[in-house]
Coordinates of C-alpha atoms in Angstrom, one line a residue:
M54 CA 0.0 0.0 0.0
A55 CA 1.3 3.5 -0.9
T56 CA 1.2 6.2 1.7
S57 CA 2.1 9.9 1.5
N58 CA 2.1 12.5 4.2
S59 CA 4.0 15.0 2.0
K60 CA 2.4 18.0 0.3
I61 CA 2.7 18.5 -3.4
C62 CA 5.6 20.8 -4.1
E63 CA 6.2 22.9 -7.2
G64 CA 9.3 24.1 -9.0
L65 CA 11.2 24.4 -12.2
L66 CA 13.3 21.6 -13.8
N67 CA 17.0 22.5 -14.1
I68 CA 17.4 20.8 -17.4
D69 CA 20.1 21.4 -19.9
L70 CA 18.3 20.6 -23.1
S71 CA 20.5 18.4 -25.2
E72 CA 22.3 19.5 -28.3
R73 CA 20.5 18.1 -31.4
F74 CA 23.6 16.0 -32.4
D75 CA 24.5 14.8 -28.9
L76 CA 25.6 11.2 -28.8
H77 CA 23.2 10.5 -26.0
V78 CA 25.3 7.5 -24.8
G79 CA 24.6 8.3 -21.1
S80 CA 20.9 8.3 -21.8
Y81 CA 21.0 5.0 -23.7
V82 CA 23.1 3.3 -21.0
K83 CA 21.1 4.7 -18.0
S84 CA 17.8 3.7 -19.6
S85 CA 19.0 0.2 -20.4
L86 CA 20.2 -0.3 -16.8
N87 CA 17.1 1.1 -15.2
L88 CA 14.8 -1.1 -17.4
R89 CA 16.9 -4.1 -16.6
Y90 CA 16.0 -3.7 -12.9
I91 CA 12.4 -2.6 -13.1
N92 CA 11.0 -4.9 -15.9
S93 CA 10.1 -7.5 -13.2
K94 CA 8.6 -4.9 -10.9
T95 CA 5.9 -3.6 -13.2
S96 CA 3.1 -4.0 -10.6
T97 CA 4.4 -1.6 -8.1
I98 CA 5.6 0.9 -10.7
G99 CA 2.2 0.8 -12.2
R100 CA 0.3 1.4 -8.9
A101 CA 2.6 4.2 -8.0
L102 CA 2.1 5.9 -11.3
R103 CA -1.7 5.5 -11.2
Q104 CA -2.0 7.0 -7.7
A105 CA 0.3 9.9 -8.5
I106 CA -1.4 10.8 -11.7
V107 CA -4.7 11.1 -9.9
D108 CA -3.2 13.1 -7.0
L109 CA -1.3 15.5 -9.3
I110 CA -4.2 16.1 -11.7
D111 CA -6.4 16.9 -8.7
H112 CA -3.8 19.4 -7.6
I113 CA -3.7 21.2 -11.0
T114 CA -7.5 21.3 -11.1
Y115 CA -7.5 23.0 -7.8
K116 CA -4.8 25.4 -9.0
F117 CA -6.8 26.3 -12.1
N118 CA -9.9 27.0 -10.0
E119 CA -8.2 29.1 -7.3
Y120 CA -4.9 30.1 -8.8
T121 CA -2.2 31.6 -6.5
G122 CA 1.1 32.6 -8.0
N123 CA 4.4 32.0 -6.2
D124 CA 8.1 32.7 -6.5
G125 CA 8.4 29.9 -9.0
T126 CA 5.9 31.3 -11.3
I127 CA 7.8 32.6 -14.3
L128 CA 6.2 33.3 -17.6
G129 CA 7.7 31.3 -20.5
T130 CA 8.9 28.5 -18.3
E131 CA 5.7 26.4 -18.2
N132 CA 7.4 23.6 -20.1
R133 CA 10.0 23.3 -17.3
S134 CA 7.6 23.4 -14.4
Y135 CA 6.8 20.4 -12.3
H136 CA 4.5 19.3 -9.5
S137 CA 5.9 16.5 -7.3
R138 CA 4.9 14.2 -4.4
Q139 CA 6.6 11.5 -2.5
Y140 CA 5.2 8.1 -1.7
T141 CA 6.3 5.2 0.5
F142 CA 5.6 1.6 -0.5
N143 CA 5.6 -1.3 1.9
I144 CA 7.7 -4.0 0.3
K145 CA 6.2 -6.9 2.2
E146 CA 2.7 -5.9 1.0
D147 CA 4.1 -5.7 -2.6
N148 CA 5.4 -9.3 -2.4
N149 CA 9.0 -8.2 -2.0
E150 CA 9.2 -6.8 -5.5
F151 CA 11.8 -4.3 -4.5
S152 CA 13.8 -6.4 -2.1
E153 CA 16.8 -6.8 -4.4
L154 CA 16.9 -3.0 -4.9
N155 CA 16.5 -2.0 -1.4
G156 CA 18.4 -4.6 0.6
N157 CA 16.5 -5.8 3.6
D158 CA 14.5 -2.6 4.2
D159 CA 10.7 -3.0 4.5
K160 CA 9.9 0.2 2.6
I161 CA 10.9 2.1 -0.5
N162 CA 10.4 5.7 -1.3
I163 CA 9.3 6.9 -4.8
E164 CA 9.0 10.6 -5.8
I165 CA 6.8 11.2 -8.8
S166 CA 6.7 14.5 -10.7
S167 CA 4.2 15.7 -13.3
L168 CA 6.3 17.6 -15.8
A169 CA 4.8 20.7 -17.6
P170 CA 1.5 20.0 -15.9
T171 CA -0.4 23.1 -16.9
V172 CA 0.7 22.8 -20.6
F173 CA -0.5 19.2 -20.7
Y174 CA -3.7 20.0 -18.8
Q175 CA -4.6 22.6 -21.4
F176 CA -3.5 20.4 -24.3
R177 CA -5.8 17.6 -23.2
E178 CA -8.7 20.0 -23.1
D179 CA -7.9 21.4 -26.5
I180 CA -7.9 18.0 -28.3
G181 CA -11.1 16.9 -26.7
I182 CA -9.9 14.8 -23.7
S183 CA -11.6 16.3 -20.7
N184 CA -9.4 16.2 -17.6
E185 CA -12.2 14.6 -15.6
N186 CA -12.3 11.7 -18.1
F187 CA -8.5 11.5 -18.1
R188 CA -8.6 11.3 -14.3
Q189 CA -11.3 8.6 -14.3
S190 CA -9.3 6.4 -16.6
F191 CA -6.6 6.2 -13.9
F192 CA -8.9 6.4 -10.8
K193 CA -11.1 3.3 -11.2
N194 CA -8.8 0.4 -11.7
S195 CA -5.2 -0.8 -11.8
L196 CA -3.0 -0.3 -14.9
K197 CA -2.5 -3.3 -17.2
D198 CA 1.1 -3.9 -18.1
F199 CA 2.0 -5.4 -21.4
T200 CA 5.2 -6.3 -23.4
N201 CA 6.5 -3.7 -25.8
P202 CA 6.8 -5.3 -29.2
G203 CA 9.5 -2.8 -30.3
K204 CA 13.2 -3.2 -30.0
S205 CA 13.5 -0.6 -27.3
G206 CA 12.0 -2.9 -24.7
S207 CA 10.3 0.0 -23.0
L208 CA 8.0 -0.7 -20.0
M209 CA 4.4 -0.1 -21.1
Y210 CA 1.0 0.0 -19.5
K211 CA -2.6 0.6 -20.6
T212 CA -5.4 2.1 -18.5
F213 CA -8.2 -0.3 -17.6
D214 CA -10.5 1.2 -20.3
D215 CA -7.7 0.9 -22.9
L216 CA -7.9 4.6 -23.8
F217 CA -4.4 5.6 -22.8
I218 CA -0.9 4.0 -23.1
L219 CA 2.0 4.7 -20.7
K220 CA 5.5 4.1 -22.0
T221 CA 9.0 4.7 -20.5
L222 CA 11.2 7.1 -22.4
R223 CA 14.9 7.6 -22.5
Q224 CA 16.1 10.8 -20.8
H225 CA 17.0 12.5 -24.1
E226 CA 13.6 11.7 -25.6
A227 CA 11.8 13.1 -22.5
R228 CA 13.9 16.3 -22.7
L229 CA 13.2 16.7 -26.4
L230 CA 9.4 16.5 -25.7
L231 CA 9.7 19.2 -23.1
Q232 CA 11.8 21.3 -25.5
I233 CA 9.3 21.2 -28.3
L234 CA 6.1 21.0 -26.1
N235 CA 4.8 24.5 -26.7
G236 CA 5.3 24.2 -30.5
Y237 CA 3.8 20.7 -30.5
H238 CA 0.8 22.0 -28.7
L239 CA 0.5 24.9 -31.2
Q240 CA 0.5 22.5 -34.1
F241 CA -2.9 21.0 -33.1
R242 CA -4.4 24.5 -32.9
Q243 CA -3.1 25.7 -36.2
R244 CA -3.5 22.8 -38.6
S245 CA -4.6 19.2 -39.1
T246 CA -2.1 16.6 -38.0
I247 CA -1.9 12.9 -37.4
F248 CA 0.8 13.3 -34.8
N249 CA 0.3 10.9 -31.9
R250 CA -1.2 12.6 -28.9
Y251 CA 1.4 12.9 -26.1
I252 CA -0.9 14.0 -23.2
G253 CA 1.3 13.7 -20.1
L254 CA 4.9 13.3 -18.9
Y255 CA 6.0 12.0 -15.5
L256 CA 9.4 11.6 -13.8
M257 CA 9.9 8.9 -11.2
R258 CA 12.8 8.8 -8.7
L259 CA 13.2 5.5 -6.9
Q260 CA 15.4 5.7 -3.8
T261 CA 17.3 2.4 -3.3
S262 CA 20.1 1.4 -1.0
L263 CA 22.5 1.6 -3.9
S264 CA 21.4 4.7 -5.8
T265 CA 18.6 6.8 -7.1
M266 CA 16.9 5.5 -10.3
T267 CA 15.3 8.0 -12.6
I268 CA 12.5 6.9 -15.0
Y269 CA 10.6 9.1 -17.5
V270 CA 7.0 7.9 -18.4
V271 CA 4.9 9.5 -21.2
V272 CA 1.1 9.1 -21.5
M273 CA -0.4 8.8 -25.0
A274 CA -3.8 8.3 -26.5
N275 CA -4.4 4.8 -27.7
A276 CA -5.2 4.8 -31.4
F277 CA -6.4 1.2 -31.5
T278 CA -8.7 0.4 -28.7
P279 CA -10.3 -3.1 -28.7
S280 CA -13.8 -1.8 -29.5
L281 CA -12.6 -0.9 -33.0
K282 CA -12.4 -4.6 -33.9
I283 CA -9.2 -4.0 -35.9
N284 CA -8.0 -7.2 -37.6
E285 CA -4.5 -6.1 -38.6
I286 CA -1.9 -3.6 -37.3
F287 CA 1.1 -2.5 -39.3
D288 CA 4.1 -0.5 -38.1
L289 CA 5.4 1.2 -41.3
K290 CA 8.7 3.0 -41.8
G291 CA 9.3 2.6 -45.6
S292 CA 12.2 0.3 -44.9
K293 CA 12.8 -3.0 -46.6
I294 CA 15.4 -4.6 -44.3
K295 CA 14.3 -6.5 -41.2
R296 CA 10.8 -5.1 -41.7
K297 CA 8.8 -8.4 -41.9
T298 CA 7.2 -10.5 -39.2
T299 CA 8.4 -13.9 -40.3
G300 CA 6.9 -17.4 -40.2
Y301 CA 3.3 -18.4 -40.4
L302 CA 1.1 -15.4 -39.7
S303 CA -1.2 -16.5 -37.0
T304 CA -4.1 -14.3 -35.8
E305 CA -1.9 -13.0 -33.0
K306 CA 0.8 -12.0 -35.4
F307 CA -1.6 -9.9 -37.5
Y308 CA -1.2 -7.3 -34.8
K309 CA 2.6 -7.1 -35.3
L310 CA 3.0 -6.6 -39.0
K311 CA 5.5 -4.5 -40.8
D312 CA 6.4 -3.0 -44.2
I313 CA 7.1 -6.2 -46.2
N314 CA 4.1 -7.9 -44.7
F315 CA 1.9 -5.2 -46.1
M316 CA 3.4 -5.5 -49.5
D317 CA 2.9 -9.3 -49.4
L318 CA -0.7 -9.1 -48.3
Y319 CA -1.7 -6.0 -50.3
P320 CA 0.6 -6.0 -53.4
D321 CA -1.6 -3.3 -55.1
G322 CA -2.2 -1.2 -52.1
I323 CA -5.6 0.1 -50.7
L324 CA -7.8 2.5 -52.6
I325 CA -9.2 5.4 -50.6
P326 CA -11.5 8.3 -51.8
T327 CA -9.6 10.9 -53.8
N328 CA -10.4 13.8 -51.5
I329 CA -9.1 11.8 -48.5
Y330 CA -6.0 10.6 -50.4
H331 CA -4.9 14.2 -51.2
K332 CA -5.7 15.6 -47.8
L333 CA -3.8 12.7 -46.0
K334 CA -0.9 13.1 -48.4
M335 CA -0.7 16.9 -47.6
I336 CA -0.9 16.3 -43.8
V337 CA 1.7 13.6 -43.8
A338 CA 4.0 15.8 -45.8
N339 CA 3.6 18.6 -43.3
D340 CA 4.0 16.3 -40.3
T341 CA 7.2 14.7 -41.7
K342 CA 8.6 18.0 -42.7
A343 CA 8.2 19.3 -39.2
L344 CA 9.9 16.2 -37.8
K345 CA 12.7 16.5 -40.4
N346 CA 13.4 20.1 -39.3
L347 CA 13.9 18.8 -35.8
N348 CA 16.3 16.2 -37.1
I349 CA 13.9 13.4 -36.0
T350 CA 14.1 10.1 -37.7
D351 CA 12.8 6.5 -37.3
F352 CA 9.2 7.5 -36.6
S353 CA 6.4 5.1 -37.6
F354 CA 3.1 5.2 -39.3
I355 CA 0.8 2.8 -37.5
L356 CA -2.0 1.5 -39.7
G357 CA -5.0 -0.4 -38.3
I358 CA -7.3 -2.3 -40.7
R359 CA -10.7 -3.7 -40.0
H360 CA -12.1 -6.0 -42.6
L361 CA -15.7 -5.9 -43.6
D362 CA -15.9 -8.6 -46.3
M363 CA -13.1 -11.0 -45.3
S364 CA -13.3 -13.8 -42.7
E365 CA -10.5 -14.9 -40.4
S366 CA -9.8 -18.0 -42.5
Q367 CA -9.7 -15.9 -45.7
M368 CA -7.2 -13.5 -44.1
L369 CA -5.0 -16.4 -43.2
D370 CA -5.4 -17.9 -46.7
R371 CA -3.7 -14.9 -48.3
Q372 CA -0.3 -16.3 -47.3
Q373 CA 1.7 -18.3 -49.9
L374 CA 3.0 -21.2 -47.9
T375 CA 5.2 -24.2 -48.8
G376 CA 6.6 -27.3 -47.0
I377 CA 6.0 -27.9 -43.4
T378 CA 4.4 -24.5 -42.9
A379 CA 1.7 -25.4 -45.5
L380 CA 1.0 -28.6 -43.7
L381 CA 0.6 -26.8 -40.4
R382 CA -1.7 -24.3 -42.2
A383 CA -3.9 -27.1 -43.6
T384 CA -4.2 -28.6 -40.1
N385 CA -5.2 -25.2 -38.7
N386 CA -7.7 -24.6 -41.5
L387 CA -9.5 -27.9 -40.6
A388 CA -9.9 -26.7 -37.0
I389 CA -11.1 -23.2 -38.1
N390 CA -13.6 -24.6 -40.6
Q391 CA -15.2 -26.6 -37.9
T392 CA -15.8 -23.7 -35.6
E393 CA -15.7 -20.4 -37.6
N394 CA -18.8 -18.4 -38.4
P395 CA -18.4 -17.4 -42.1
V396 CA -20.0 -14.0 -41.6
V397 CA -17.2 -11.6 -40.6
V398 CA -19.3 -8.4 -40.1
V399 CA -20.6 -8.1 -36.6
S400 CA -24.3 -7.2 -36.2
P401 CA -25.3 -3.8 -34.7
S402 CA -26.6 -5.4 -31.6
N403 CA -23.2 -6.9 -30.8
R404 CA -21.6 -3.5 -31.6
E405 CA -23.7 -1.8 -29.0
N406 CA -22.4 -4.2 -26.4
D407 CA -18.9 -3.4 -27.5
I408 CA -19.4 0.3 -26.8
T409 CA -20.4 -0.4 -23.2
S410 CA -17.6 -2.9 -22.6
S411 CA -14.8 -1.0 -24.1
E412 CA -14.3 2.7 -24.9
N413 CA -13.5 4.1 -28.3
S414 CA -10.3 5.8 -29.2
Y415 CA -9.9 9.6 -29.1
L416 CA -8.0 9.4 -32.4
K417 CA -10.6 9.5 -35.1
P418 CA -9.1 9.5 -38.6
L419 CA -11.5 11.8 -40.4
E420 CA -11.6 14.2 -37.5
M421 CA -7.8 14.3 -37.5
L422 CA -7.9 15.0 -41.2
N423 CA -10.8 17.5 -40.9
E424 CA -12.4 15.7 -43.8
K425 CA -15.9 14.6 -44.4
I426 CA -17.7 11.7 -46.3
D427 CA -21.2 10.5 -46.7
M428 CA -21.5 8.5 -43.5
N429 CA -24.8 7.0 -44.5
V430 CA -23.2 5.4 -47.4
Y431 CA -19.8 4.3 -46.0
Y432 CA -20.8 3.5 -42.4
N433 CA -24.2 2.1 -43.1
N434 CA -25.6 1.9 -39.5
D435 CA -22.3 0.7 -38.1
S436 CA -22.4 2.3 -34.7
I437 CA -18.6 2.0 -34.1
A438 CA -17.8 3.6 -37.4
Y439 CA -20.1 6.5 -36.7
E440 CA -18.4 7.0 -33.4
T441 CA -14.8 6.6 -34.5
L442 CA -14.8 8.0 -38.1
P443 CA -12.5 5.6 -39.9
I444 CA -11.3 6.1 -43.5
P445 CA -13.2 3.8 -45.9
G446 CA -10.9 1.8 -48.1
I447 CA -11.1 -0.9 -50.8
I448 CA -8.4 -3.5 -51.3
N449 CA -7.1 -2.8 -54.8
G450 CA -7.9 -5.6 -57.2
T451 CA -10.4 -7.4 -55.0
N452 CA -13.1 -4.7 -54.2
K453 CA -13.2 -6.0 -50.6
R454 CA -14.0 -3.2 -48.2
V455 CA -12.0 -2.1 -45.1
Y456 CA -12.0 0.6 -42.4
I457 CA -8.7 2.3 -41.8
Y458 CA -7.3 3.8 -38.5
L459 CA -3.9 5.5 -38.3
A460 CA -1.5 7.7 -36.4
L461 CA 2.2 8.9 -36.5
I462 CA 4.1 7.6 -33.5
D463 CA 7.6 7.3 -32.0
M464 CA 8.5 10.9 -32.9
L465 CA 11.2 11.6 -30.3
Q466 CA 14.3 10.0 -31.9
T467 CA 16.8 12.5 -33.3
F468 CA 19.5 11.5 -35.8
D469 CA 22.3 11.8 -33.2
H470 CA 25.9 10.8 -33.5
F471 CA 25.0 7.3 -32.3
K472 CA 22.8 6.9 -35.3
Y473 CA 25.2 8.6 -37.6
I474 CA 27.9 6.1 -36.7
D475 CA 25.4 3.3 -37.3
Q476 CA 24.5 4.6 -40.8
T477 CA 28.2 5.1 -41.7
L478 CA 28.9 1.5 -40.9
R479 CA 25.9 0.5 -43.1
K480 CA 27.4 2.5 -46.0
L481 CA 30.6 0.6 -45.7
T482 CA 29.2 -2.9 -45.2
D483 CA 26.1 -2.7 -47.4
H484 CA 26.5 0.3 -49.6
N485 CA 23.9 -0.6 -52.2
R486 CA 21.1 -1.0 -49.7
H487 CA 22.1 1.3 -46.8
L488 CA 19.2 3.6 -47.5
E489 CA 16.8 0.7 -47.1
Y490 CA 17.5 0.3 -43.4
S491 CA 15.2 1.6 -40.7
V492 CA 17.3 4.4 -39.4
I493 CA 18.7 6.8 -41.9
E494 CA 19.4 10.6 -42.0
S495 CA 16.2 12.6 -41.4
N496 CA 16.1 14.2 -44.9
E497 CA 16.3 10.9 -46.6
Y498 CA 13.9 9.3 -44.1
E499 CA 11.3 11.9 -44.8
Q500 CA 11.5 11.4 -48.6
R501 CA 11.4 7.6 -48.4
F502 CA 8.6 7.6 -45.8
N503 CA 6.2 9.7 -48.0
Q504 CA 7.0 7.9 -51.2
F505 CA 6.3 4.5 -49.6
L506 CA 3.0 5.6 -48.1
F507 CA 1.5 7.1 -51.2
E508 CA 2.9 4.7 -53.8
N509 CA 2.6 1.4 -51.9
I510 CA 0.1 1.8 -49.1
F511 CA -2.6 4.3 -50.2
I512 CA -3.8 4.5 -53.8
D513 CA -5.9 7.4 -55.1
A514 CA -9.2 5.9 -56.1
A515 CA -10.0 8.9 -58.4
D516 CA -13.4 8.0 -60.0
D517 CA -13.2 4.3 -59.3
F518 CA -14.3 3.6 -55.8
P519 CA -16.8 0.7 -56.0
W520 CA -18.1 0.7 -52.4
A521 CA -20.8 -2.0 -52.5
I522 CA -23.4 -1.1 -50.0
T523 CA -25.5 2.1 -50.5
D524 CA -28.8 1.0 -48.9
V525 CA -28.9 2.5 -45.4
S526 CA -32.1 0.9 -44.3
E527 CA -30.3 -2.1 -42.9
A528 CA -26.9 -2.8 -41.3
V529 CA -24.2 -4.2 -43.5
A530 CA -24.3 -7.6 -41.9
D531 CA -28.1 -7.8 -42.4
I532 CA -27.8 -6.8 -46.1
N533 CA -25.1 -9.4 -46.7
N534 CA -27.2 -12.1 -45.1
E535 CA -30.3 -11.0 -47.0
M536 CA -28.4 -11.0 -50.3
T537 CA -27.1 -14.5 -49.6
K538 CA -30.6 -15.6 -48.8
N539 CA -32.0 -14.1 -52.0
K540 CA -29.4 -15.8 -54.1
K541 CA -30.4 -19.2 -52.7
I542 CA -34.1 -18.4 -53.3
K543 CA -33.3 -17.4 -56.9
K544 CA -31.5 -20.7 -57.5
Q545 CA -34.4 -22.7 -56.1
K546 CA -36.9 -20.8 -58.3
K547 CA -34.8 -21.4 -61.4
K548 CA -34.9 -25.1 -60.8
H549 CA -38.7 -25.1 -60.7
T550 CA -39.3 -22.6 -63.5
H551 CA -41.3 -25.3 -65.5
K552 CA -43.7 -25.6 -62.6
H553 CA -43.9 -21.9 -61.8
P554 CA -43.8 -19.8 -64.9
H555 CA -44.0 -16.5 -63.0
S556 CA -41.1 -17.2 -60.8
I557 CA -38.5 -15.8 -63.3
E558 CA -40.4 -12.5 -63.5
K559 CA -40.5 -12.3 -59.8
A560 CA -36.8 -13.0 -59.5
N561 CA -36.0 -10.4 -62.0
S562 CA -37.9 -7.8 -60.0
D563 CA -35.9 -8.5 -56.9
P564 CA -34.4 -5.1 -55.9
V565 CA -31.2 -6.6 -54.4
R566 CA -28.3 -6.4 -56.8
E567 CA -25.9 -9.4 -57.0
D568 CA -23.0 -7.2 -58.3
H569 CA -22.6 -5.8 -54.8
F570 CA -20.2 -8.7 -54.4

């Protein structure tokens, strides 16, 4: 159990913002050592964060309602301010999680600071995340810790409602966020952007018998909450080397796909409406230019795809398999065919249950793009789509429909000397392909990133966007089921035409069009 008798104190961080080409060796080493110790102590770290976030947001709420200036109030230093509180954890009650860090002591002290609290408070309000809702996400239940699929191995959590993700940052990444925070905030007020929403930054200091450990934790809006029913998630960088999830793609692996996986599964890309294509292209160009000017590289475009016309077995069947992998796939198919419901689109009644069981993401694609479509045509009574505003897409060459969710993430890695040395070695050892690696100089990264997205991922549909369903009187699933039923009826009527001469006329008058498929 955490206890705290200390008051919340305020002050200014004495940070020496890093030079843009700093090697950052100390930051990399310290972060690696810290994570090595705390990765097995996620429960206590998570509980400490959760309690502190609630306490500190309550403090800033009070400060906004009855503001009183102090000697630390200096205009223009809001991004360096902090609110801090100390907590004591009983190790025995925490199952000795910190025993190896704290010797035989029974307690451990953790100081948690909310960095730039007033800036983040206002930013959340500006982008539609009320601070009361933000507080409730942390107040009700414990955080859920999960493994970071990325190579950084960062410690990560989700709030119980899946709306927010918490992730540890290296020191130089946290300082960069503070350095650009005011401009980052201004971007959302001035223009449309698909930048990930960084909505809080916290500093934890753990007092151990050996030393003081410093951990930075950022809070982000979760782009892909479970209620969206996304089938595939791609992390895209425009790179061709080590950018493929290998082996047989099981259902679980569909959430960890990369650039080459996309090109294998969608060799002709995905068509999107022409107005959305050009708007998205412009916004991504502006976003990547802003990052390039900050010397930032290695950011990712995360793409979530929800299939409307493809079942799970059909998604798995897209893989071209040989040898033992094909044999395993055939065995798996047999099991799926015995249990799988062939209708992939979930009915509206089930969707309503999803809304109550899991909240929808704050990142709504069409809202981020400030673009509109005919929702009656493209969402067709799908309550989740109406709430979350995905981009309608069609798999090029198949006319199968999808909903698209997206965001630009991992935007705090500068092309420092460490990365410069890495790229120099690539030029020497693999000169012909050195620009295909994930981390390259920011100018080249920007060009490659944009070219890959709008030549391989998104295709301008122009005047050819054959979205099948236009009848809004029924849900998509109901229309699909009704069309299948009508096809069967037609076949039965054709068989008995000699007995029922009027059946052909009746079939021809059926208003349901078979070319919807």
